[in-house]
Amino acid sequence: MNKKTIKFWEKEAEKLEWKKKWTRSFSGTMTKPHWFLGGKINASYLCLDKNDPEKLALIYENELGKTIELTYGELLSQVNYWAAKLTKLNVKKGDVVILYLPLIPEAVAIMLACARIGAIHAVIFAGLGYESIAERIQETGAKLVITTEYTLRRGKQIPLESVVEKAVKTLNNKVKVVSIKRNEKIPKAKNIPPVFVESNHPLFVLYTSGTTKKPKGVVHSTGGYLTQVYSTFERTFAEAAKLGTYWCTADIGWITGHSYLVYGPLMHGSTVLIYEGAPDYPDAGQLWRLIEKHKVSAFYTAPTLIRMVKSLGEKFIKKYDLSSLKILGSVGEVLNEPTRKWYSRVIGHNKCPIIDTWWQTETGGFMIASDKKSNGRKKPMEGISAKISKDGELVIVDPWPGKFIRIWGTTLKAGSIYQTGDAAKIDKNGFVYILGRTDDTISSAGHRISPIELESIVLENDRVMEAAAVGQKDEIKGEKIVLFVVMKKGAKKEGLAEEISLGLRQKFGAIGTPAAVNFVTELPKTRSGKIIRRALKK
Ligand code: PRX
């Protein structure tokens, strides 16, 4: 690896407090990286103990207008309370704890409580269905799932605990389910000393829907991951976040919620807004009402949300004072020019830099990002060596600290270059343009959905012979799911489309609901018998 790159990341790592300094900055390979060998570190210590206990850490608000505020001192006390509770439940260093929780202060506290005792959190987006939960329990061998009764969405209570119960019933594994009460008065807890772990000790495992048959459990380290997240947040949002409240609209069920809602901003001592509910409920002014009320200075969201609010018109936005905003960010999909311009003019009043950030669950943190002057155009950040391969794929040449260390339960083929799976081009000034996935993954409302996963569920229906799922352009979601289904001979069509949709909604979750179900007599296939989804898409 390039000496300058190593030096750069050493300098960044030195900004964190290590209980014991590393003896070697990098060893291993791209496939099996080990950054900061022998270094001892704890994520909850960096996020909590290091910060001013009087400063606000979290502001929670839900769609009913209820708010909860926690200072860094209060959050630390909550984390100690949950850490003690986990220990009582026999959770030890290296154990996996599954969290199936909405975006409530307790969810953040329990993530940090896991980190405090060296346990590995596995957050499952609280919109995924029971099969997804069961699969993840089985694969990670988790002994404990933490959930709560419900989450709020459009004025309704969406059950969570019962979904976990259903998942557990399908398994033979012995797994404990703890359902926590929301807003329970938590007694002031005594300090639980943080367990300082070796740099490559896993901080968490997070599942992404890959292109292969099963979702991948991406495992991130502690020391390398935190270095990347700290460094990239510092170079983008940290300064503006200090001038008010920082708001990242992602859920903790996704990597953005891990890196830039919890670890990045908390290590920097930011005040973080968390919102539970739909962005357009009780009305289309909700986002802007929250920005005005909490004086949000840094706002980080996804193009799908920007397209949605854009489609609702400006009258809901103009009612609110957005002058607290200093910087705007985007992630998850291509932020195309019309959307970027609208975002900049209507939300940023042409005064806020737009920071587009390209990265992946696998990269841990930002890789390619805009600077404050580049109008949303972006370059590889310092420390990241990106190139375009002969086939037009974006590849990363040198290891970087935030790269995942392994995939749960599998051994990866060794490789020296990281293939992103994205198509891209680089112009003569070094700006990178992302052209989408090189494979057929469906990208809906900012989520990556594997067609194989959807198809596997559809195929469980005994009237179905074959199925293929493809993404089709959608103004708001980016892509909507379109299904092609071949029925079994002699099967009745009546009610089948509805049954398929319901099955997907229940088993995969609402984001897996198809926009259309087309019945066809056959699917296009390669000679070896593989379905050609690209042809269906056309
Ligand atoms: O295709 C790229 C797209 O999202 C993929 C990563 O998805 P995921 O692991 O779910 O992480 C999303 C949040 C980091 C990438 O391979 N993507 C992400 N950011 C951008 C993007 N596409 C274009 N522009 C971006 N800024």
Coordinates of C-alpha atoms and ligand atoms in Angstrom, one line a residue:
M1 CA 0.0 0.0 0.0
N2 CA 1.0 3.6 -0.7
K3 CA 3.1 5.0 2.2
K4 CA 1.3 8.3 2.0
T5 CA -2.1 6.6 2.4
I6 CA -0.9 4.7 5.5
K7 CA 0.5 7.9 7.0
F8 CA -2.7 9.7 6.4
W9 CA -4.8 7.1 8.1
E10 CA -2.3 6.9 11.1
K11 CA -2.8 10.6 11.5
E12 CA -6.6 10.2 11.5
A13 CA -6.5 7.3 13.9
E14 CA -4.4 9.3 16.3
K15 CA -7.4 11.7 16.7
L16 CA -9.2 9.0 18.6
E17 CA -8.3 8.0 22.1
W18 CA -6.8 4.5 22.3
K19 CA -6.5 2.8 25.6
K20 CA -3.4 1.1 24.2
K21 CA -1.7 2.3 21.1
W22 CA -1.4 0.0 18.1
T23 CA 1.9 -1.7 17.3
R24 CA 1.4 -1.8 13.5
S25 CA -0.9 0.3 11.4
F26 CA -1.9 -2.3 8.8
S27 CA -1.4 -5.9 8.1
G28 CA -3.3 -8.5 6.1
T29 CA -5.0 -8.0 2.7
M30 CA -7.9 -6.3 1.1
T31 CA -10.0 -9.4 1.8
K32 CA -8.8 -9.8 5.3
P33 CA -7.7 -6.4 6.5
H34 CA -6.4 -5.7 10.0
W35 CA -5.9 -2.0 10.8
F36 CA -4.1 -0.7 13.9
L37 CA -3.0 -4.1 15.3
G38 CA -2.9 -4.4 19.0
G39 CA -4.6 -1.1 19.6
K40 CA -7.3 -1.2 22.3
I41 CA -10.4 0.9 21.9
N42 CA -14.0 1.2 23.0
A43 CA -16.8 2.8 20.8
S44 CA -19.1 3.8 23.6
Y45 CA -16.2 5.4 25.5
L46 CA -15.5 7.6 22.5
C47 CA -19.1 8.5 21.9
L48 CA -20.1 9.2 25.6
D49 CA -17.4 9.4 28.3
K50 CA -15.3 11.7 26.2
N51 CA -18.1 14.3 25.7
D52 CA -19.4 17.2 27.8
P53 CA -22.0 15.5 30.0
E54 CA -24.2 18.7 30.0
K55 CA -24.4 18.9 26.2
L56 CA -27.5 17.6 24.5
A57 CA -26.7 14.3 22.7
L58 CA -30.1 13.2 21.5
I59 CA -33.4 15.0 20.7
Y60 CA -36.1 12.5 20.0
E61 CA -39.4 13.5 18.4
N62 CA -42.2 11.4 17.0
E63 CA -45.0 12.1 14.7
L64 CA -47.4 12.8 17.6
G65 CA -45.1 15.6 18.7
K66 CA -43.7 13.9 21.8
T67 CA -40.1 14.9 22.4
I68 CA -37.4 13.5 24.7
E69 CA -34.1 15.1 25.3
L70 CA -31.0 13.4 26.6
T71 CA -27.7 15.0 27.5
Y72 CA -24.4 13.1 27.0
G73 CA -24.4 12.5 30.7
E74 CA -28.0 11.1 30.7
L75 CA -27.3 9.0 27.6
L76 CA -24.2 7.5 29.3
S77 CA -26.3 6.7 32.3
Q78 CA -28.9 4.9 30.1
V79 CA -26.1 3.0 28.3
N80 CA -24.7 1.9 31.7
Y81 CA -28.2 0.7 32.7
W82 CA -28.6 -1.4 29.5
A83 CA -25.0 -2.6 29.7
A84 CA -25.7 -3.9 33.2
K85 CA -29.0 -5.5 32.0
L86 CA -27.2 -7.2 29.1
T87 CA -24.6 -8.6 31.4
K88 CA -27.4 -9.9 33.6
L89 CA -28.9 -11.6 30.6
N90 CA -25.5 -13.4 30.3
V91 CA -24.4 -11.4 27.2
K92 CA -20.6 -11.6 27.0
K93 CA -17.9 -10.0 24.8
G94 CA -18.2 -11.4 21.3
D95 CA -21.9 -12.4 21.6
V96 CA -24.4 -11.2 19.0
V97 CA -27.4 -9.3 20.2
I98 CA -30.2 -8.6 17.6
L99 CA -32.0 -5.4 17.9
Y100 CA -35.5 -5.1 16.2
L101 CA -36.3 -1.6 17.4
P102 CA -37.7 1.6 16.0
L103 CA -35.7 4.9 16.0
I104 CA -36.2 5.6 19.7
P105 CA -33.5 6.8 22.2
E106 CA -33.4 3.3 23.7
A107 CA -32.3 1.8 20.4
V108 CA -29.2 4.1 20.3
A109 CA -28.5 3.4 24.0
I110 CA -28.7 -0.4 23.5
M111 CA -26.4 -0.3 20.5
L112 CA -23.9 1.6 22.6
A113 CA -24.4 -0.7 25.6
C114 CA -23.5 -3.6 23.3
A115 CA -20.3 -1.8 22.3
R116 CA -19.6 -0.9 25.9
I117 CA -19.3 -4.6 26.9
G118 CA -17.7 -5.8 23.7
A119 CA -20.9 -7.5 22.4
I120 CA -21.7 -7.4 18.7
H121 CA -25.0 -5.7 17.7
A122 CA -27.0 -6.8 14.8
V123 CA -29.7 -4.3 14.0
I124 CA -32.5 -5.4 11.8
F125 CA -34.6 -2.7 10.2
A126 CA -37.9 -2.8 12.0
G127 CA -39.8 -3.0 8.7
L128 CA -38.5 -6.4 7.7
G129 CA -40.7 -9.4 8.1
Y130 CA -40.4 -12.5 10.3
E131 CA -38.6 -14.6 7.8
S132 CA -35.8 -12.0 7.6
I133 CA -35.5 -12.0 11.4
A134 CA -35.5 -15.8 11.6
E135 CA -32.8 -16.1 9.0
R136 CA -30.6 -13.6 10.8
I137 CA -31.1 -15.3 14.2
Q138 CA -30.1 -18.6 12.7
E139 CA -27.1 -17.3 10.9
T140 CA -25.6 -15.2 13.6
G141 CA -26.4 -17.7 16.4
A142 CA -27.8 -14.8 18.5
K143 CA -29.2 -15.8 21.8
L144 CA -31.0 -12.6 22.5
V145 CA -33.4 -10.4 20.5
I146 CA -34.4 -7.0 21.9
T147 CA -37.6 -5.5 20.6
T148 CA -40.5 -3.4 21.8
E149 CA -44.3 -3.5 21.3
Y150 CA -44.7 -1.2 18.3
T151 CA -43.4 1.6 16.2
L152 CA -45.4 4.6 14.9
R153 CA -46.2 5.2 11.3
R154 CA -48.8 7.5 10.0
G155 CA -50.7 7.7 13.3
K156 CA -50.8 3.9 13.5
Q157 CA -49.0 1.5 15.9
I158 CA -47.1 -1.1 13.8
P159 CA -46.5 -4.2 15.9
L160 CA -42.9 -5.4 16.3
E161 CA -42.8 -7.7 19.2
S162 CA -45.4 -10.1 17.7
V163 CA -43.3 -10.3 14.5
V164 CA -40.3 -11.4 16.5
E165 CA -42.4 -14.0 18.3
K166 CA -43.5 -15.3 15.0
A167 CA -39.9 -15.5 13.8
V168 CA -38.8 -17.3 16.9
K169 CA -41.7 -19.9 16.6
T170 CA -40.3 -21.0 13.2
L171 CA -36.9 -21.8 14.8
N172 CA -35.5 -24.6 16.9
N173 CA -32.8 -22.3 18.3
K174 CA -33.1 -21.3 21.9
V175 CA -33.4 -17.6 21.7
K176 CA -34.5 -15.1 24.4
V177 CA -36.7 -12.2 23.4
V178 CA -36.8 -9.1 25.6
S179 CA -39.4 -6.6 24.9
I180 CA -38.5 -3.2 26.3
K181 CA -41.0 -0.6 27.4
R182 CA -40.8 2.8 25.7
N183 CA -40.0 5.8 27.7
E184 CA -39.6 3.8 30.9
K185 CA -38.1 5.9 33.7
I186 CA -34.6 4.6 33.8
P187 CA -32.9 4.9 37.2
K188 CA -29.5 6.6 37.3
A189 CA -27.1 3.7 36.7
K190 CA -23.6 3.3 38.0
N191 CA -20.7 3.3 35.7
I192 CA -20.0 0.1 33.8
P193 CA -16.3 0.2 32.9
P194 CA -16.0 0.0 29.1
V195 CA -14.4 -3.1 27.7
F196 CA -11.5 -2.0 25.6
V197 CA -11.3 -4.4 22.6
E198 CA -8.6 -5.1 20.1
S199 CA -8.9 -2.9 17.0
N200 CA -10.3 -5.8 14.8
H201 CA -12.9 -7.0 17.3
P202 CA -16.2 -6.8 15.5
L203 CA -18.3 -3.8 16.6
F204 CA -21.4 -5.0 14.6
V205 CA -22.8 -7.1 11.9
L206 CA -25.3 -5.6 9.5
Y207 CA -27.2 -7.4 6.8
T208 CA -27.5 -6.1 3.3
S209 CA -29.4 -7.8 0.5
G210 CA -26.7 -8.8 -1.8
T211 CA -27.0 -10.1 -5.3
T212 CA -26.4 -13.6 -4.2
K213 CA -29.0 -15.9 -2.8
K214 CA -28.8 -14.9 0.8
P215 CA -28.4 -11.5 2.4
K216 CA -24.9 -10.9 3.5
G217 CA -23.9 -10.2 7.1
V218 CA -21.3 -7.5 6.8
V219 CA -19.0 -7.5 9.8
H220 CA -17.2 -4.2 10.7
S221 CA -14.2 -3.8 13.0
T222 CA -14.0 -1.4 15.9
G223 CA -10.8 0.6 15.5
G224 CA -10.6 0.8 11.7
Y225 CA -14.3 1.5 11.3
L226 CA -14.4 4.2 13.9
T227 CA -11.3 5.9 12.4
Q228 CA -13.0 6.1 9.0
V229 CA -16.3 7.3 10.4
Y230 CA -14.7 9.9 12.7
S231 CA -12.4 11.2 9.9
T232 CA -15.1 11.4 7.2
F233 CA -17.6 13.1 9.5
E234 CA -15.0 15.6 10.5
R235 CA -14.3 16.4 6.8
T236 CA -18.0 16.9 5.9
F237 CA -20.7 17.7 8.4
A238 CA -19.0 18.1 11.8
E239 CA -18.3 21.8 11.6
A240 CA -21.9 22.8 10.5
A241 CA -23.3 20.3 13.0
K242 CA -21.7 22.3 15.8
L243 CA -23.8 25.3 14.9
G244 CA -27.1 23.7 15.7
T245 CA -28.7 20.2 15.5
Y246 CA -27.5 17.5 13.2
W247 CA -30.2 15.4 11.4
C248 CA -29.6 12.3 9.4
T249 CA -33.0 10.9 8.3
A250 CA -31.7 7.3 8.0
D251 CA -32.9 4.5 10.2
I252 CA -30.5 2.6 12.5
G253 CA -31.5 -0.5 10.5
W254 CA -29.1 0.7 7.7
I255 CA -25.4 1.5 7.6
T256 CA -26.1 5.2 7.3
G257 CA -27.9 5.0 10.7
H258 CA -24.9 3.3 12.2
S259 CA -22.1 5.4 10.8
Y260 CA -23.7 8.9 10.5
L261 CA -26.6 8.8 13.0
V262 CA -24.8 7.1 15.9
Y263 CA -21.0 6.7 15.8
G264 CA -19.8 9.6 13.6
P265 CA -21.8 12.5 15.1
L266 CA -21.7 11.2 18.7
M267 CA -17.9 10.8 18.6
H268 CA -17.9 14.5 17.5
G269 CA -20.2 15.5 20.3
S270 CA -22.9 16.7 18.0
T271 CA -26.6 17.1 19.1
V272 CA -28.4 14.5 17.0
L273 CA -32.1 14.6 16.1
I274 CA -33.9 11.3 15.8
Y275 CA -37.4 11.2 14.4
E276 CA -39.8 8.3 14.6
G277 CA -42.6 8.3 12.0
A278 CA -43.3 9.1 8.4
P279 CA -41.7 12.2 6.9
D280 CA -45.0 13.5 5.5
Y281 CA -47.2 12.9 8.6
P282 CA -49.3 14.6 10.0
D283 CA -48.7 16.7 6.9
A284 CA -46.2 17.4 4.2
G285 CA -44.6 20.1 6.3
Q286 CA -43.3 17.7 8.9
L287 CA -39.6 17.7 7.9
W288 CA -39.5 21.5 7.7
R289 CA -41.4 21.9 11.0
L290 CA -38.7 19.8 12.7
I291 CA -35.8 21.7 11.1
E292 CA -37.3 25.0 12.2
K293 CA -38.2 23.7 15.7
H294 CA -34.8 22.1 16.5
K295 CA -32.6 24.5 14.6
V296 CA -31.2 21.9 12.3
S297 CA -27.9 23.1 10.9
A298 CA -26.8 19.9 9.0
F299 CA -29.3 17.8 7.2
Y300 CA -28.4 14.5 5.6
T301 CA -30.9 12.6 3.6
A302 CA -31.5 10.5 0.5
P303 CA -32.6 11.4 -3.1
T304 CA -35.8 9.3 -2.7
L305 CA -36.9 11.6 0.1
I306 CA -35.9 14.7 -1.8
R307 CA -37.9 13.5 -4.9
M308 CA -40.9 12.8 -2.6
V309 CA -41.0 16.3 -1.0
K310 CA -40.3 17.9 -4.4
S311 CA -43.4 16.2 -5.8
L312 CA -45.5 17.7 -2.9
G313 CA -44.8 21.3 -4.0
E314 CA -43.2 24.2 -2.2
K315 CA -46.1 25.6 -0.3
F316 CA -45.5 23.3 2.7
I317 CA -41.8 24.3 2.8
K318 CA -42.3 28.1 2.6
K319 CA -44.3 28.1 5.8
Y320 CA -41.1 27.3 7.8
D321 CA -37.9 29.1 8.6
L322 CA -35.1 27.0 7.3
S323 CA -32.4 29.6 7.9
S324 CA -30.6 27.4 10.5
L325 CA -29.5 25.1 7.7
K326 CA -25.8 25.4 6.9
I327 CA -25.1 22.2 4.9
L328 CA -27.1 19.6 3.1
G329 CA -26.1 16.0 2.3
S330 CA -27.3 13.2 0.2
V331 CA -26.7 9.4 0.0
G332 CA -27.9 6.2 -1.4
E333 CA -28.7 6.9 -5.0
V334 CA -27.6 9.1 -7.8
L335 CA -28.5 12.7 -6.9
N336 CA -29.3 13.9 -10.4
E337 CA -29.0 17.5 -11.5
P338 CA -32.7 18.6 -11.4
T339 CA -33.1 17.1 -7.9
R340 CA -29.8 18.6 -6.7
K341 CA -30.7 22.0 -8.0
W342 CA -34.1 21.9 -6.4
Y343 CA -32.6 20.7 -3.1
S344 CA -30.1 23.5 -3.2
R345 CA -32.6 26.3 -4.1
V346 CA -35.7 25.4 -2.2
I347 CA -34.2 23.8 1.0
G348 CA -30.7 25.4 1.0
H349 CA -31.8 28.8 -0.3
N350 CA -28.7 28.6 -2.5
K351 CA -26.5 29.2 0.6
C352 CA -25.8 25.6 1.7
P353 CA -23.2 23.4 0.1
I354 CA -24.6 20.1 -1.1
I355 CA -22.5 17.2 0.0
D356 CA -23.2 14.1 -2.1
T357 CA -21.6 11.0 -0.4
W358 CA -21.0 7.8 -2.2
W359 CA -20.3 4.7 -0.1
Q360 CA -21.7 1.3 0.8
T361 CA -22.6 -0.9 3.7
E362 CA -19.3 -2.7 2.9
T363 CA -17.2 0.5 2.9
G364 CA -18.2 1.5 6.4
G365 CA -18.0 5.2 5.7
F366 CA -17.8 7.9 3.0
M367 CA -15.5 7.1 0.1
I368 CA -16.3 9.6 -2.6
A369 CA -17.8 12.9 -1.5
S370 CA -18.3 16.5 -2.6
D371 CA -16.5 19.3 -0.9
K372 CA -18.1 22.5 0.2
K373 CA -17.4 24.2 -3.2
S374 CA -18.0 21.5 -5.8
N375 CA -21.8 21.8 -6.1
G376 CA -22.5 18.2 -5.4
R377 CA -19.8 16.9 -7.8
K378 CA -17.6 14.5 -5.9
K379 CA -14.1 13.1 -5.8
P380 CA -12.5 10.2 -3.9
M381 CA -11.7 11.5 -0.4
E382 CA -8.1 11.7 0.8
G383 CA -7.0 8.2 1.8
I384 CA -9.2 6.5 -0.8
S385 CA -7.8 5.2 -4.1
A386 CA -10.7 4.8 -6.5
K387 CA -10.3 3.8 -10.2
I388 CA -12.6 2.7 -13.0
S389 CA -11.8 -0.8 -14.3
K390 CA -11.7 -1.8 -17.9
D391 CA -15.4 -2.9 -17.7
G392 CA -16.4 0.5 -16.3
E393 CA -16.7 -0.7 -12.8
L394 CA -15.7 1.5 -9.9
V395 CA -13.0 -0.3 -7.9
I396 CA -10.9 0.6 -4.8
V397 CA -7.3 -0.2 -5.1
D398 CA -5.8 0.2 -1.6
P399 CA -7.4 -1.0 1.6
W400 CA -9.0 1.7 3.8
P401 CA -9.8 1.4 7.5
G402 CA -13.6 1.3 7.3
K403 CA -13.7 -1.7 5.0
F404 CA -15.6 -4.6 6.4
I405 CA -13.4 -7.4 7.8
R406 CA -15.5 -10.4 6.8
I407 CA -18.9 -11.7 5.8
W408 CA -20.6 -13.6 8.6
G409 CA -20.3 -17.3 8.1
T410 CA -18.4 -17.3 4.8
T411 CA -14.8 -17.2 3.6
L412 CA -14.3 -14.7 0.8
K413 CA -12.2 -15.4 -2.3
A414 CA -8.9 -13.5 -1.8
G415 CA -8.6 -10.4 -4.0
S416 CA -6.3 -7.4 -3.9
I417 CA -8.8 -5.0 -5.4
Y418 CA -12.2 -4.2 -4.0
Q419 CA -15.0 -4.3 -6.6
T420 CA -17.9 -2.0 -5.8
G421 CA -20.4 -3.5 -8.2
D422 CA -21.2 0.1 -9.3
A423 CA -20.7 1.4 -12.8
A424 CA -19.0 4.8 -12.9
K425 CA -16.9 7.2 -14.9
I426 CA -14.3 9.8 -13.9
D427 CA -13.9 13.0 -15.8
K428 CA -10.6 14.9 -16.5
N429 CA -10.9 16.9 -13.4
G430 CA -11.2 13.8 -11.3
F431 CA -14.9 14.0 -10.5
V432 CA -16.7 10.7 -10.2
Y433 CA -20.1 10.0 -11.7
I434 CA -22.0 6.9 -10.5
L435 CA -24.0 5.2 -13.2
G436 CA -25.8 2.6 -11.1
R437 CA -25.3 -1.0 -10.2
T438 CA -23.6 -3.3 -12.6
D439 CA -26.0 -6.1 -11.5
D440 CA -29.7 -6.2 -11.3
T441 CA -30.3 -5.3 -7.7
I442 CA -33.5 -3.3 -7.2
S443 CA -33.0 0.1 -5.6
S444 CA -36.3 1.2 -4.1
A445 CA -36.7 4.2 -1.7
G446 CA -33.0 4.1 -0.9
H447 CA -32.9 0.4 -0.1
R448 CA -31.1 -2.3 -2.0
I449 CA -33.4 -5.2 -2.6
S450 CA -32.2 -8.5 -4.0
P451 CA -34.6 -9.9 -6.7
I452 CA -33.6 -13.4 -5.6
E453 CA -34.9 -12.8 -2.1
L454 CA -38.2 -11.6 -3.4
E455 CA -38.5 -14.4 -5.9
S456 CA -37.7 -17.0 -3.2
I457 CA -40.7 -15.8 -1.2
V458 CA -43.0 -15.8 -4.3
L459 CA -42.0 -19.3 -5.2
E460 CA -43.3 -20.5 -1.8
N461 CA -46.8 -20.0 -3.2
D462 CA -48.0 -23.3 -4.5
R463 CA -49.7 -21.8 -7.6
V464 CA -46.4 -20.3 -8.8
M465 CA -44.0 -22.0 -11.0
E466 CA -41.4 -19.3 -11.8
A467 CA -40.9 -15.7 -10.8
A468 CA -38.6 -12.9 -11.6
A469 CA -38.4 -9.5 -9.9
V470 CA -37.0 -6.4 -11.6
G471 CA -36.9 -2.7 -10.8
Q472 CA -38.7 -0.2 -13.0
K473 CA -38.1 3.5 -12.9
D474 CA -40.2 5.4 -10.5
E475 CA -40.3 9.1 -10.0
I476 CA -40.4 8.9 -6.2
K477 CA -38.9 5.7 -5.1
G478 CA -36.1 5.5 -7.7
E479 CA -37.4 2.1 -8.7
K480 CA -40.5 0.2 -8.0
I481 CA -40.7 -3.6 -8.0
V482 CA -42.3 -5.4 -10.9
L483 CA -42.9 -9.1 -10.8
F484 CA -43.2 -11.6 -13.6
V485 CA -44.8 -14.8 -12.6
V486 CA -45.4 -18.0 -14.5
M487 CA -48.2 -20.0 -12.9
K488 CA -48.3 -23.7 -12.5
K489 CA -50.3 -25.6 -15.1
G490 CA -54.0 -25.7 -14.2
A491 CA -53.6 -23.2 -11.4
K492 CA -56.3 -20.6 -10.9
K493 CA -55.3 -17.0 -11.4
E494 CA -58.1 -15.5 -9.2
G495 CA -56.7 -13.6 -6.2
L496 CA -53.2 -14.8 -6.9
A497 CA -51.6 -11.4 -7.5
E498 CA -53.0 -10.2 -4.1
E499 CA -51.8 -13.3 -2.4
I500 CA -48.3 -12.8 -3.7
S501 CA -48.2 -9.2 -2.7
L502 CA -49.4 -10.0 0.8
G503 CA -46.8 -12.8 1.1
L504 CA -44.0 -10.4 0.2
R505 CA -45.3 -7.7 2.5
Q506 CA -45.5 -10.1 5.5
K507 CA -42.3 -12.1 4.9
F508 CA -40.0 -9.6 3.4
G509 CA -41.5 -6.4 4.7
A510 CA -43.4 -3.5 3.3
I511 CA -40.5 -2.4 1.1
G512 CA -40.8 -5.7 -0.8
T513 CA -44.4 -5.0 -2.0
P514 CA -44.5 -5.1 -5.8
A515 CA -46.1 -2.3 -7.8
A516 CA -47.3 -4.8 -10.4
V517 CA -47.6 -8.5 -10.9
N518 CA -47.5 -9.6 -14.5
F519 CA -48.5 -13.1 -15.5
V520 CA -46.5 -14.6 -18.4
T521 CA -46.2 -18.0 -20.0
E522 CA -42.4 -18.1 -19.8
L523 CA -39.3 -16.2 -18.7
P524 CA -36.4 -15.3 -20.9
K525 CA -33.4 -17.5 -20.0
T526 CA -29.8 -18.1 -20.8
R527 CA -28.7 -21.4 -22.3
S528 CA -27.6 -22.5 -18.9
G529 CA -31.1 -21.8 -17.6
K530 CA -30.6 -18.6 -15.7
I531 CA -33.3 -16.0 -15.9
I532 CA -32.2 -12.9 -17.8
R533 CA -33.7 -10.1 -15.7
R534 CA -32.2 -7.4 -17.9
A535 CA -34.4 -8.5 -20.7
L536 CA -37.5 -8.3 -18.5
K537 CA -36.5 -4.9 -17.4
K538 CA -36.5 -3.7 -21.0
Ligands
PRX1 O1 -25.1 1.8 -5.9 C1 -24.5 2.6 -4.9 C2 -25.6 3.3 -4.1 O2 -25.9 2.5 -3.1 C3 -25.1 1.4 -3.0 C4 -24.8 1.0 -1.6 O3 -25.9 0.7 -0.9 P1 -26.0 0.4 0.6 O4 -24.9 -0.6 0.9 O5 -27.4 0.0 0.9 O6 -25.6 1.7 1.3 C5 -26.4 2.9 1.1 C6 -25.8 3.9 2.0 C7 -24.3 4.1 2.0 C8 -23.9 1.8 -3.8 O7 -23.2 0.7 -4.3 N1 -25.2 4.7 -3.7 C9 -24.8 5.0 -2.4 N2 -24.5 6.3 -2.4 C10 -24.6 6.8 -3.6 C11 -25.0 5.8 -4.5 N3 -25.3 5.9 -5.8 C12 -25.0 7.2 -6.3 N4 -24.6 8.2 -5.5 C13 -24.4 8.1 -4.2 N5 -24.1 9.1 -3.5

